[in-house]
C-alpha cells in the first residue's frame, strides 16, 4: 500500500499570502495524484488531478506540481474561503490512498 | 446536473446490521465507478473501496475487505455500503463519490452519511 505523508499538519497563513502544502509518496505514483479541499460540514471538493491539472471551476490561484514521490499544492493569494483541510490522493495503485491532510488556518 | 444523494444519519448498537445508500442522478449510473470514503471523528479521509455498477465489479482496500460490502442496484441508480455486525469503531462519516471517467480519483461527492454506533 502506498503511504502519502502530508506536511505540515497545520499551516497558519494570513489572507493574501501564499500557502505551500506538501505531499510525499512512499513510492512513485508518477503523476497520478489529486488534491481535494474539505471544509467542515461539506463534501470534499476536487481541486487538482494529474498532479497539475485544474478541476472544473477551480480558481487559478490554486496550482499543483510534482511527479514521482514529491508533490506540492500552492495557493498563491489566500482568500478567506480557502481556509480548510487539504488532502492529496494517489490513484496509481489500489488501494487509492489519501494523505492524512493539512489544515490551513488563518494566521 | 450530477448529484449523489446519500441516506440520512443512523444511530445503531454494536452488533446490528446497517446498509446506507447513495442515489445518483444526472448521468448514466452504469458508466462510472462509485467509491466509498470513511472519515472517523477528527481524522482524515480513508479510501474504502469502489464498485463499477455496470458489472458490480469491486475493489476493496485491504483495511476494509471483509468488514464491509459494497453493492449497487442498477434499476434505481443506487450504490450501497453495508455492515453485517457494526462495531463502535465504525462510528464515522461515510461519503460516496463518483470516479472520474478514466482514473481513480473522485470528481463528484455525496453529502455524507453519519453513522453512530453506541451501546
Tab-separated table of C-alpha atoms in Angstrom, chain A residues 1-6 23 25-36 46 87-100, chain B residues 33-38 44-52 57-64 70 95 97-107 109:
chain	number	residue	atom	x	y	z
A	1	UNK	CA	0.000	0.000	0.000
A	2	UNK	CA	1.291	3.436	-0.941
A	3	UNK	CA	1.530	5.793	2.020
A	4	UNK	CA	1.112	9.511	1.445
A	5	UNK	CA	2.614	11.858	4.008
A	6	UNK	CA	1.431	15.452	4.021
A	23	UNK	CA	2.577	15.547	-0.201
A	25	UNK	CA	4.540	9.256	-1.550
A	26	UNK	CA	6.258	6.146	-0.203
A	27	UNK	CA	6.871	5.021	-3.793
A	28	UNK	CA	6.469	6.609	-7.184
A	29	UNK	CA	2.929	7.398	-8.283
A	30	UNK	CA	4.053	9.104	-11.497
A	31	UNK	CA	1.573	11.993	-11.862
A	32	UNK	CA	-1.442	10.051	-10.573
A	33	UNK	CA	-2.020	12.486	-7.743
A	34	UNK	CA	-5.111	14.522	-6.887
A	35	UNK	CA	-5.751	17.276	-4.342
A	36	UNK	CA	-9.021	17.920	-2.530
A	46	UNK	CA	-11.694	18.068	-6.203
A	87	UNK	CA	-5.868	16.112	1.155
A	88	UNK	CA	-3.772	14.507	-1.511
A	89	UNK	CA	-4.777	11.158	-3.013
A	90	UNK	CA	-2.780	8.788	-5.163
A	91	UNK	CA	-4.530	6.784	-7.838
A	92	UNK	CA	-1.585	4.931	-9.265
A	93	UNK	CA	-2.137	1.663	-7.390
A	94	UNK	CA	-5.003	0.257	-5.319
A	95	UNK	CA	-5.885	0.930	-2.592
A	96	UNK	CA	-6.045	4.521	-3.778
A	97	UNK	CA	-4.919	6.091	-0.546
A	98	UNK	CA	-5.269	9.604	0.863
A	99	UNK	CA	-2.744	11.579	2.830
A	100	UNK	CA	-3.588	12.479	6.404
B	33	UNK	CA	-17.399	3.703	-10.712
B	34	UNK	CA	-18.720	4.746	-7.291
B	35	UNK	CA	-16.421	4.710	-4.288
B	36	UNK	CA	-16.824	4.975	-0.533
B	37	UNK	CA	-14.645	7.031	1.786
B	38	UNK	CA	-14.600	6.994	5.575
B	44	UNK	CA	-8.686	12.217	7.724
B	45	UNK	CA	-10.172	10.566	4.671
B	46	UNK	CA	-9.759	6.826	4.146
B	47	UNK	CA	-10.376	5.071	0.831
B	48	UNK	CA	-12.592	2.052	1.483
B	49	UNK	CA	-13.474	0.582	-1.870
B	50	UNK	CA	-15.185	1.106	-5.175
B	51	UNK	CA	-17.757	-0.564	-7.405
B	52	UNK	CA	-18.490	-0.496	-11.117
B	57	UNK	CA	-17.006	-5.403	-10.089
B	58	UNK	CA	-15.443	-4.187	-6.854
B	59	UNK	CA	-12.054	-3.243	-5.434
B	60	UNK	CA	-11.635	-3.092	-1.664
B	61	UNK	CA	-8.921	-1.610	0.437
B	62	UNK	CA	-7.289	-4.433	2.436
B	63	UNK	CA	-8.204	-2.458	5.555
B	64	UNK	CA	-11.894	-2.826	4.762
B	70	UNK	CA	-20.219	-2.559	-1.415
B	95	UNK	CA	-19.019	9.605	1.755
B	97	UNK	CA	-18.126	9.660	-4.621
B	98	UNK	CA	-18.016	9.195	-8.373
B	99	UNK	CA	-14.798	8.164	-10.006
B	100	UNK	CA	-13.697	10.445	-12.804
B	101	UNK	CA	-14.112	8.871	-16.190
B	102	UNK	CA	-10.747	7.209	-16.691
B	103	UNK	CA	-8.862	7.369	-13.393
B	104	UNK	CA	-9.469	6.531	-9.748
B	105	UNK	CA	-9.929	9.960	-8.290
B	106	UNK	CA	-13.320	11.429	-7.425
B	107	UNK	CA	-14.982	14.319	-9.220
B	109	UNK	CA	-19.201	13.571	-3.907
